[in-house]
Amino acid sequence: MINRKNLSENFFNLYGKPEEKFRIFFAPGRVNLIGEHTDYNGGYVFPCALNFGTYLLIRKTGENRIRFSSTNMEFKADIPLSELQKKQGEEWVNYPLGVIDQLRKKGVNPGGAEFLYSGDIPNGAGLSSSASIELVTAFALNALFSGNIPVIDLIKLSQKAENEFVGMNCGIMDQFAVGMGQKDSALFLNCDTLDYELVPLKLKNYRLVIANTNKRRGLTDSKYNERRSECESAVKYLSKGKQIRNLSELSLEEFKEMEIFIPDKVIRQRAMHVISENDRVLRAVPALKSGKLELFGKLMNESHDSLRNDYEVTGPELDTLVEEARKLPGVIGSRMTGAGFGGCTVNLIHKDHVESFLYELSKPYYKKTGLKADYYVADIGEGVREIL
Ligand code: GLA
């Protein structure tokens, strides 16, 4: 948890005028339980919001500029309102700038302000630190500058900010989970219609433990965008058999009959992952609802294997963490979460074995990769909000 007193001191050290109050907003990170790389294919996902995330301290100034700082990053910016539409290299401020760009397109014009961000989500770990920054910015500016934009539209515009301003072609899952998360629930979301259901996370004697590979996700954005276009190619090929808008319109049975329309083996594998992953989510949700946690864990395992073999977004670090975790007592499911290529795994573990898990997994992981893993026992929290 972030220390409010330190943050407040930090804010006044940076910006002065302790007599003028700031407001504090918070947006969580997220962990996805199952349904990976399905969102931009109009499929199903099953994420939850975490209780750690990004805090934003913000104060209106009435000046014609916005100042951006973060306790996590060295880069600071002081940008006139007339230049907010310019991208700042590859810096983190592109996330808030992208959001401001989208808010302006909706007729909300943020005036002068001072921002201080502070996050406790590990960066680049695949727990959605970027969606968290986007949503906390959108929510705070909407509140400060009387935007009256409903949260669902803040979610959509945050995704657009990332697609258009940052250049990462992400789907809607992260922003949705960060915006709509509820305590101790997972969100069963149809990414085509945006219909969703909150499913209570009844884990009985089991706990969700997130393990961070601490492998920086270097080429993630380009590889991610490449997977998206491979899925688009699959849709084109399959449309020779049946007109479809996206891969998720096909059931696994239909796909098995139609896969011959895809001449390229790799494209066929990508489609197979997406369609089989949708099928797994549709089986995992009722499994959780009816307390069949062993089945839920088995589907998590199958999800990882499909991401490794067919979608090829795992890599040696994620695969080692998963393989070694599955050997340990009490572990009934282990898979990568998020975009992949590094980042985190999520593990379903009997509570009596959590402590030994943390210890036992580190040894073989370090031996095989030379990296030190970090762990977080996931606490499922609320979506974006003001902290009063
Ligand atoms: C990233 C993206 C999401 C989603 C996942 C993979 O987190 O931001 O939209 O595609 O990868 O499931």
Short mmCIF file of C-alpha atoms and ligand atoms in Angstrom, two decimals:
data_model
loop_
_atom_site.label_atom_id
_atom_site.label_comp_id
_atom_site.label_asym_id
_atom_site.label_seq_id
_atom_site.Cartn_x
_atom_site.Cartn_y
_atom_site.Cartn_z
CA MET A 1 0.00 0.00 0.00
CA ILE A 2 1.11 3.53 -0.78
CA ASN A 3 1.80 5.86 2.14
CA ARG A 4 -0.55 8.82 1.86
CA LYS A 5 1.51 11.14 4.04
CA ASN A 6 4.69 10.59 2.02
CA LEU A 7 2.81 11.10 -1.20
CA SER A 8 1.30 14.33 0.02
CA GLU A 9 4.76 15.60 1.05
CA ASN A 10 6.07 14.58 -2.32
CA PHE A 11 3.32 16.53 -4.06
CA PHE A 12 3.96 19.72 -2.10
CA ASN A 13 7.73 19.41 -2.50
CA LEU A 14 7.23 19.27 -6.23
CA TYR A 15 4.51 21.84 -6.68
CA GLY A 16 4.49 23.98 -3.50
CA LYS A 17 1.39 25.82 -2.17
CA PRO A 18 0.48 23.41 0.63
CA GLU A 19 -2.57 25.55 1.36
CA GLU A 20 -4.15 24.48 -1.93
CA LYS A 21 -5.62 20.99 -1.73
CA PHE A 22 -5.25 18.17 -4.26
CA ARG A 23 -7.65 15.28 -4.90
CA ILE A 24 -6.58 11.62 -4.98
CA PHE A 25 -7.79 9.01 -7.44
CA PHE A 26 -6.90 5.35 -7.78
CA ALA A 27 -7.09 2.74 -10.53
CA PRO A 28 -6.06 -0.89 -9.95
CA GLY A 29 -3.96 -3.27 -12.01
CA ARG A 30 -5.56 -6.49 -13.18
CA VAL A 31 -4.84 -10.17 -13.42
CA ASN A 32 -6.52 -12.29 -16.06
CA LEU A 33 -7.57 -15.75 -14.85
CA ILE A 34 -8.27 -17.22 -18.28
CA GLY A 35 -9.16 -15.99 -21.79
CA GLU A 36 -5.87 -14.71 -23.21
CA HIS A 37 -5.51 -13.01 -26.59
CA THR A 38 -9.23 -13.42 -27.14
CA ASP A 39 -10.36 -9.84 -26.45
CA TYR A 40 -9.31 -8.34 -29.80
CA ASN A 41 -10.91 -11.35 -31.46
CA GLY A 42 -14.35 -10.54 -30.04
CA GLY A 43 -14.04 -13.37 -27.53
CA TYR A 44 -14.41 -14.03 -23.81
CA VAL A 45 -12.09 -13.02 -20.98
CA PHE A 46 -12.19 -13.54 -17.20
CA PRO A 47 -10.02 -10.95 -15.42
CA CYS A 48 -10.20 -9.33 -11.99
CA ALA A 49 -8.96 -6.03 -10.57
CA LEU A 50 -6.14 -6.16 -8.03
CA ASN A 51 -5.84 -4.15 -4.86
CA PHE A 52 -2.64 -2.53 -6.02
CA GLY A 53 -2.51 0.01 -8.81
CA THR A 54 -1.87 3.65 -9.63
CA TYR A 55 -2.65 6.66 -7.43
CA LEU A 56 -3.03 10.09 -8.97
CA LEU A 57 -2.79 13.28 -6.93
CA ILE A 58 -4.13 16.12 -8.99
CA ARG A 59 -4.81 19.85 -8.52
CA LYS A 60 -6.22 22.48 -10.86
CA THR A 61 -4.02 25.54 -11.29
CA GLY A 62 -5.90 27.80 -13.68
CA GLU A 63 -2.63 28.17 -15.64
CA ASN A 64 -2.30 27.26 -19.30
CA ARG A 65 -0.09 24.19 -18.78
CA ILE A 66 -0.11 20.71 -17.28
CA ARG A 67 2.73 19.34 -15.17
CA PHE A 68 3.31 15.60 -15.00
CA SER A 69 5.46 13.72 -12.47
CA SER A 70 5.63 10.21 -11.16
CA THR A 71 7.29 8.72 -8.10
CA ASN A 72 8.16 5.68 -10.26
CA MET A 73 9.76 7.36 -13.26
CA GLU A 74 12.41 10.01 -13.61
CA PHE A 75 10.90 11.68 -16.64
CA LYS A 76 8.84 14.79 -15.83
CA ALA A 77 6.98 17.06 -18.21
CA ASP A 78 5.61 20.58 -18.15
CA ILE A 79 3.52 21.03 -21.28
CA PRO A 80 1.49 24.03 -22.48
CA LEU A 81 -2.17 23.20 -23.17
CA SER A 82 -1.57 24.08 -26.82
CA GLU A 83 1.05 21.32 -27.15
CA LEU A 84 -0.63 18.44 -25.36
CA GLN A 85 -1.37 16.68 -28.64
CA LYS A 86 2.36 16.06 -29.30
CA LYS A 87 3.77 12.64 -28.45
CA GLN A 88 6.73 12.72 -26.03
CA GLY A 89 9.17 10.16 -27.47
CA GLU A 90 8.50 6.80 -25.86
CA GLU A 91 7.87 8.31 -22.41
CA TRP A 92 5.22 7.21 -19.93
CA VAL A 93 3.41 10.56 -20.23
CA ASN A 94 2.09 9.39 -23.60
CA TYR A 95 -0.55 7.43 -21.67
CA PRO A 96 -2.08 10.49 -19.99
CA LEU A 97 -1.51 12.57 -23.13
CA GLY A 98 -3.38 9.97 -25.21
CA VAL A 99 -6.26 10.11 -22.74
CA ILE A 100 -6.37 13.93 -22.86
CA ASP A 101 -6.41 13.73 -26.66
CA GLN A 102 -9.43 11.42 -26.53
CA LEU A 103 -11.22 13.53 -23.88
CA ARG A 104 -10.82 16.59 -26.08
CA LYS A 105 -12.36 14.68 -28.97
CA LYS A 106 -15.37 14.14 -26.71
CA GLY A 107 -15.59 17.85 -25.92
CA VAL A 108 -13.95 17.73 -22.48
CA ASN A 109 -11.09 20.24 -22.36
CA PRO A 110 -8.87 19.81 -19.32
CA GLY A 111 -7.38 23.10 -18.14
CA GLY A 112 -4.13 23.73 -16.25
CA ALA A 113 -3.30 21.17 -13.58
CA GLU A 114 -0.54 19.45 -11.62
CA PHE A 115 -0.35 15.66 -11.63
CA LEU A 116 1.63 13.29 -9.47
CA TYR A 117 1.34 9.58 -10.22
CA SER A 118 2.48 6.86 -7.88
CA GLY A 119 2.04 3.19 -8.59
CA ASP A 120 2.70 -0.06 -6.82
CA ILE A 121 2.16 -2.30 -9.87
CA PRO A 122 5.48 -3.69 -11.07
CA ASN A 123 6.19 -2.06 -14.44
CA GLY A 124 6.03 -4.14 -17.59
CA ALA A 125 4.91 -7.19 -15.61
CA GLY A 126 1.74 -7.71 -17.62
CA LEU A 127 -0.50 -6.56 -14.77
CA SER A 128 -1.79 -3.57 -16.73
CA SER A 129 0.14 -0.67 -15.31
CA SER A 130 -0.63 1.20 -18.55
CA ALA A 131 -4.42 0.70 -18.44
CA SER A 132 -4.28 1.70 -14.79
CA ILE A 133 -2.56 5.01 -15.65
CA GLU A 134 -5.04 5.63 -18.47
CA LEU A 135 -8.13 4.99 -16.40
CA VAL A 136 -6.99 6.95 -13.36
CA THR A 137 -6.26 9.91 -15.66
CA ALA A 138 -9.55 9.67 -17.54
CA PHE A 139 -11.57 9.30 -14.34
CA ALA A 140 -9.81 12.17 -12.53
CA LEU A 141 -10.03 14.62 -15.43
CA ASN A 142 -13.66 13.70 -16.01
CA ALA A 143 -14.34 14.53 -12.34
CA LEU A 144 -12.26 17.72 -12.24
CA PHE A 145 -13.44 19.20 -15.51
CA SER A 146 -17.11 18.14 -15.28
CA GLY A 147 -16.95 15.69 -18.16
CA ASN A 148 -20.02 13.68 -17.09
CA ILE A 149 -18.72 10.82 -19.20
CA PRO A 150 -19.91 7.41 -17.91
CA VAL A 151 -17.19 4.95 -16.84
CA ILE A 152 -17.90 2.61 -19.74
CA ASP A 153 -17.00 5.42 -22.16
CA LEU A 154 -13.88 6.28 -20.15
CA ILE A 155 -12.91 2.63 -20.61
CA LYS A 156 -13.42 2.78 -24.36
CA LEU A 157 -11.58 6.06 -24.78
CA SER A 158 -8.65 4.79 -22.71
CA GLN A 159 -8.30 1.82 -25.03
CA LYS A 160 -8.45 4.19 -28.01
CA ALA A 161 -5.76 6.37 -26.42
CA GLU A 162 -3.46 3.37 -26.22
CA ASN A 163 -4.26 2.25 -29.79
CA GLU A 164 -4.01 5.64 -31.46
CA PHE A 165 -1.60 7.71 -29.37
CA VAL A 166 0.73 5.09 -27.91
CA GLY A 167 0.52 2.74 -30.90
CA MET A 168 -0.21 -0.46 -28.98
CA ASN A 169 -3.15 -2.20 -30.60
CA CYS A 170 -4.52 -3.66 -27.36
CA GLY A 171 -8.02 -5.03 -26.88
CA ILE A 172 -10.53 -3.84 -24.27
CA MET A 173 -9.87 -6.35 -21.47
CA ASP A 174 -7.41 -4.39 -19.35
CA GLN A 175 -9.25 -1.10 -19.39
CA PHE A 176 -12.52 -2.91 -18.70
CA ALA A 177 -11.19 -4.80 -15.70
CA VAL A 178 -9.50 -1.68 -14.31
CA GLY A 179 -12.70 0.34 -14.77
CA MET A 180 -15.36 -2.17 -13.71
CA GLY A 181 -13.61 -4.50 -11.24
CA GLN A 182 -15.44 -5.37 -8.02
CA LYS A 183 -14.04 -6.67 -4.77
CA ASP A 184 -13.64 -10.47 -4.66
CA SER A 185 -15.21 -10.95 -8.08
CA ALA A 186 -13.97 -11.80 -11.54
CA LEU A 187 -15.51 -10.23 -14.65
CA PHE A 188 -16.84 -12.63 -17.24
CA LEU A 189 -16.80 -10.33 -20.27
CA ASN A 190 -17.91 -10.80 -23.84
CA CYS A 191 -15.52 -8.47 -25.66
CA ASP A 192 -17.73 -8.28 -28.73
CA THR A 193 -20.91 -7.01 -27.03
CA LEU A 194 -19.30 -5.80 -23.76
CA ASP A 195 -22.00 -7.69 -21.84
CA TYR A 196 -20.52 -8.88 -18.59
CA GLU A 197 -21.27 -10.75 -15.42
CA LEU A 198 -19.58 -10.42 -12.04
CA VAL A 199 -18.69 -13.85 -10.75
CA PRO A 200 -17.82 -14.17 -7.03
CA LEU A 201 -14.33 -15.61 -6.65
CA LYS A 202 -15.12 -18.44 -4.27
CA LEU A 203 -11.74 -20.10 -3.99
CA LYS A 204 -12.46 -22.08 -0.80
CA ASN A 205 -9.06 -23.25 0.51
CA TYR A 206 -7.21 -22.05 -2.55
CA ARG A 207 -5.37 -18.81 -3.21
CA LEU A 208 -4.29 -16.99 -6.35
CA VAL A 209 -0.59 -16.29 -6.35
CA ILE A 210 1.01 -14.13 -9.02
CA ALA A 211 4.64 -14.90 -9.86
CA ASN A 212 6.66 -12.31 -11.75
CA THR A 213 9.35 -13.64 -14.11
CA ASN A 214 11.10 -10.26 -13.87
CA LYS A 215 11.90 -10.67 -17.53
CA ARG A 216 11.30 -7.32 -19.18
CA ARG A 217 8.82 -7.64 -21.99
CA GLY A 218 11.08 -6.16 -24.66
CA LEU A 219 9.46 -6.73 -28.02
CA THR A 220 5.97 -7.17 -26.68
CA ASP A 221 4.28 -4.38 -28.60
CA SER A 222 5.55 -5.42 -32.03
CA LYS A 223 4.94 -9.14 -31.41
CA TYR A 224 1.49 -8.33 -30.04
CA ASN A 225 0.56 -6.31 -33.10
CA GLU A 226 1.91 -9.16 -35.26
CA ARG A 227 -0.42 -11.67 -33.54
CA ARG A 228 -3.35 -9.35 -34.18
CA SER A 229 -2.66 -9.25 -37.89
CA GLU A 230 -2.21 -13.03 -37.99
CA CYS A 231 -5.70 -13.35 -36.52
CA GLU A 232 -7.02 -10.95 -39.17
CA SER A 233 -5.47 -13.15 -41.86
CA ALA A 234 -7.17 -16.19 -40.33
CA VAL A 235 -10.54 -14.39 -40.51
CA LYS A 236 -9.95 -13.65 -44.20
CA TYR A 237 -9.13 -17.26 -45.03
CA LEU A 238 -12.01 -18.67 -43.00
CA SER A 239 -14.47 -16.24 -44.59
CA LYS A 240 -14.14 -18.32 -47.75
CA GLY A 241 -16.09 -20.98 -45.87
CA LYS A 242 -18.39 -18.76 -43.76
CA GLN A 243 -18.64 -14.96 -43.56
CA ILE A 244 -17.31 -13.99 -40.14
CA ARG A 245 -16.26 -10.68 -38.57
CA ASN A 246 -14.00 -12.26 -35.99
CA LEU A 247 -12.61 -15.63 -34.94
CA SER A 248 -14.84 -15.89 -31.89
CA GLU A 249 -17.90 -16.40 -34.06
CA LEU A 250 -16.75 -19.97 -34.67
CA SER A 251 -17.22 -22.83 -32.24
CA LEU A 252 -14.43 -25.34 -31.86
CA GLU A 253 -16.41 -27.91 -33.89
CA GLU A 254 -17.02 -25.46 -36.73
CA PHE A 255 -13.37 -24.49 -36.77
CA LYS A 256 -12.24 -28.09 -37.00
CA GLU A 257 -14.36 -28.50 -40.12
CA MET A 258 -13.17 -25.24 -41.64
CA GLU A 259 -9.49 -25.11 -40.79
CA ILE A 260 -8.63 -26.51 -44.22
CA PHE A 261 -9.43 -23.04 -45.59
CA ILE A 262 -6.25 -21.77 -43.91
CA PRO A 263 -3.25 -22.84 -46.02
CA ASP A 264 -0.62 -21.47 -43.61
CA LYS A 265 0.19 -23.69 -40.63
CA VAL A 266 1.16 -20.83 -38.30
CA ILE A 267 -2.05 -18.89 -39.02
CA ARG A 268 -4.03 -22.08 -38.40
CA GLN A 269 -2.37 -22.48 -35.01
CA ARG A 270 -3.14 -18.88 -34.04
CA ALA A 271 -6.81 -19.39 -34.87
CA MET A 272 -6.84 -22.70 -33.00
CA HIS A 273 -5.58 -20.97 -29.86
CA VAL A 274 -8.19 -18.22 -29.96
CA ILE A 275 -11.12 -20.52 -30.63
CA SER A 276 -10.07 -23.18 -28.13
CA GLU A 277 -9.37 -20.47 -25.52
CA ASN A 278 -12.93 -19.14 -25.86
CA ASP A 279 -14.17 -22.66 -25.33
CA ARG A 280 -12.02 -22.95 -22.19
CA VAL A 281 -13.40 -19.72 -20.74
CA LEU A 282 -16.93 -20.96 -21.34
CA ARG A 283 -16.09 -24.10 -19.34
CA ALA A 284 -14.03 -22.33 -16.67
CA VAL A 285 -16.74 -19.89 -15.57
CA PRO A 286 -19.32 -22.55 -14.61
CA ALA A 287 -16.52 -24.60 -13.03
CA LEU A 288 -15.72 -21.70 -10.70
CA LYS A 289 -19.40 -21.03 -9.99
CA SER A 290 -20.00 -24.61 -8.95
CA GLY A 291 -16.80 -24.85 -6.90
CA LYS A 292 -15.05 -27.27 -9.28
CA LEU A 293 -11.66 -25.74 -8.68
CA GLU A 294 -9.67 -28.74 -9.91
CA LEU A 295 -11.38 -28.38 -13.28
CA PHE A 296 -10.77 -24.61 -13.25
CA GLY A 297 -7.06 -25.26 -12.59
CA LYS A 298 -6.88 -27.84 -15.37
CA LEU A 299 -8.33 -25.32 -17.82
CA MET A 300 -5.75 -22.76 -16.67
CA ASN A 301 -3.03 -25.29 -17.48
CA GLU A 302 -4.50 -26.01 -20.90
CA SER A 303 -4.70 -22.28 -21.58
CA HIS A 304 -0.99 -21.88 -20.93
CA ASP A 305 -0.10 -24.86 -23.09
CA SER A 306 -2.10 -23.43 -25.97
CA LEU A 307 -0.43 -20.03 -25.54
CA ARG A 308 2.93 -21.78 -25.62
CA ASN A 309 2.37 -24.24 -28.47
CA ASP A 310 -0.16 -22.57 -30.77
CA TYR A 311 0.03 -18.86 -30.04
CA GLU A 312 3.75 -18.82 -29.19
CA VAL A 313 3.70 -15.91 -26.75
CA THR A 314 5.32 -17.51 -23.70
CA GLY A 315 9.10 -17.89 -23.80
CA PRO A 316 11.56 -19.77 -21.56
CA GLU A 317 11.02 -17.67 -18.41
CA LEU A 318 7.21 -18.02 -18.33
CA ASP A 319 7.42 -21.68 -19.34
CA THR A 320 9.96 -22.48 -16.62
CA LEU A 321 7.89 -20.76 -13.93
CA VAL A 322 4.80 -22.66 -15.03
CA GLU A 323 6.48 -26.06 -15.44
CA GLU A 324 8.24 -25.85 -12.07
CA ALA A 325 5.10 -24.56 -10.32
CA ARG A 326 3.07 -27.51 -11.57
CA LYS A 327 5.51 -29.91 -9.91
CA LEU A 328 4.91 -28.40 -6.46
CA PRO A 329 2.38 -29.73 -3.93
CA GLY A 330 -0.98 -27.96 -3.72
CA VAL A 331 -0.72 -26.33 -7.17
CA ILE A 332 -3.80 -27.12 -9.27
CA GLY A 333 -3.35 -24.55 -12.04
CA SER A 334 -0.57 -22.39 -13.46
CA ARG A 335 -0.52 -20.18 -16.53
CA MET A 336 0.89 -16.97 -17.93
CA THR A 337 -1.35 -13.90 -17.63
CA GLY A 338 -1.51 -10.83 -19.90
CA ALA A 339 0.19 -10.35 -23.25
CA GLY A 340 3.05 -12.79 -22.58
CA PHE A 341 6.72 -12.79 -23.68
CA GLY A 342 7.64 -12.16 -20.04
CA GLY A 343 5.59 -10.68 -17.23
CA CYS A 344 3.70 -12.85 -14.77
CA THR A 345 2.10 -16.21 -14.19
CA VAL A 346 -1.01 -16.79 -12.11
CA ASN A 347 -1.20 -19.89 -9.93
CA LEU A 348 -4.03 -21.55 -8.08
CA ILE A 349 -2.60 -23.06 -4.89
CA HIS A 350 -3.94 -24.69 -1.75
CA LYS A 351 -3.54 -22.22 1.11
CA ASP A 352 -1.42 -24.63 3.16
CA HIS A 353 1.18 -24.73 0.40
CA VAL A 354 1.46 -21.05 -0.45
CA GLU A 355 4.45 -20.39 1.75
CA SER A 356 6.47 -23.38 0.55
CA PHE A 357 5.49 -22.51 -3.03
CA LEU A 358 7.21 -19.13 -2.84
CA TYR A 359 10.34 -20.73 -1.54
CA GLU A 360 10.42 -23.90 -3.63
CA LEU A 361 9.73 -22.20 -6.95
CA SER A 362 12.50 -19.63 -6.66
CA LYS A 363 15.29 -22.21 -6.57
CA PRO A 364 14.74 -24.04 -9.88
CA TYR A 365 13.64 -20.82 -11.57
CA TYR A 366 16.88 -19.08 -10.65
CA LYS A 367 18.91 -22.12 -11.60
CA LYS A 368 17.39 -22.32 -15.06
CA THR A 369 17.08 -18.63 -15.95
CA GLY A 370 19.45 -16.73 -13.65
CA LEU A 371 16.48 -14.53 -12.66
CA LYS A 372 14.85 -13.92 -9.31
CA ALA A 373 11.07 -14.27 -9.25
CA ASP A 374 8.76 -12.03 -7.19
CA TYR A 375 5.42 -13.07 -5.73
CA TYR A 376 2.16 -11.42 -4.80
CA VAL A 377 -0.78 -13.16 -3.18
CA ALA A 378 -3.58 -11.60 -5.20
CA ASP A 379 -6.20 -9.62 -3.35
CA ILE A 380 -9.09 -8.82 -5.63
CA GLY A 381 -10.10 -5.17 -5.29
CA GLU A 382 -12.39 -2.48 -6.73
CA GLY A 383 -12.17 -0.61 -10.02
CA VAL A 384 -11.23 3.05 -10.61
CA ARG A 385 -12.43 5.57 -8.00
CA GLU A 386 -11.74 8.73 -6.04
CA ILE A 387 -10.13 8.20 -2.64
CA LEU A 388 -11.71 10.48 -0.10
C1 GLA B 1 -2.59 -7.26 -23.18
C2 GLA B 1 -3.64 -6.40 -23.88
C3 GLA B 1 -5.05 -6.97 -23.69
C4 GLA B 1 -5.10 -8.46 -24.05
C5 GLA B 1 -3.95 -9.22 -23.38
C6 GLA B 1 -3.87 -10.65 -23.85
O1 GLA B 1 -2.75 -7.20 -21.80
O2 GLA B 1 -3.61 -5.08 -23.39
O3 GLA B 1 -5.98 -6.23 -24.46
O4 GLA B 1 -5.11 -8.64 -25.42
O5 GLA B 1 -2.70 -8.60 -23.61
O6 GLA B 1 -4.99 -11.37 -23.46
#
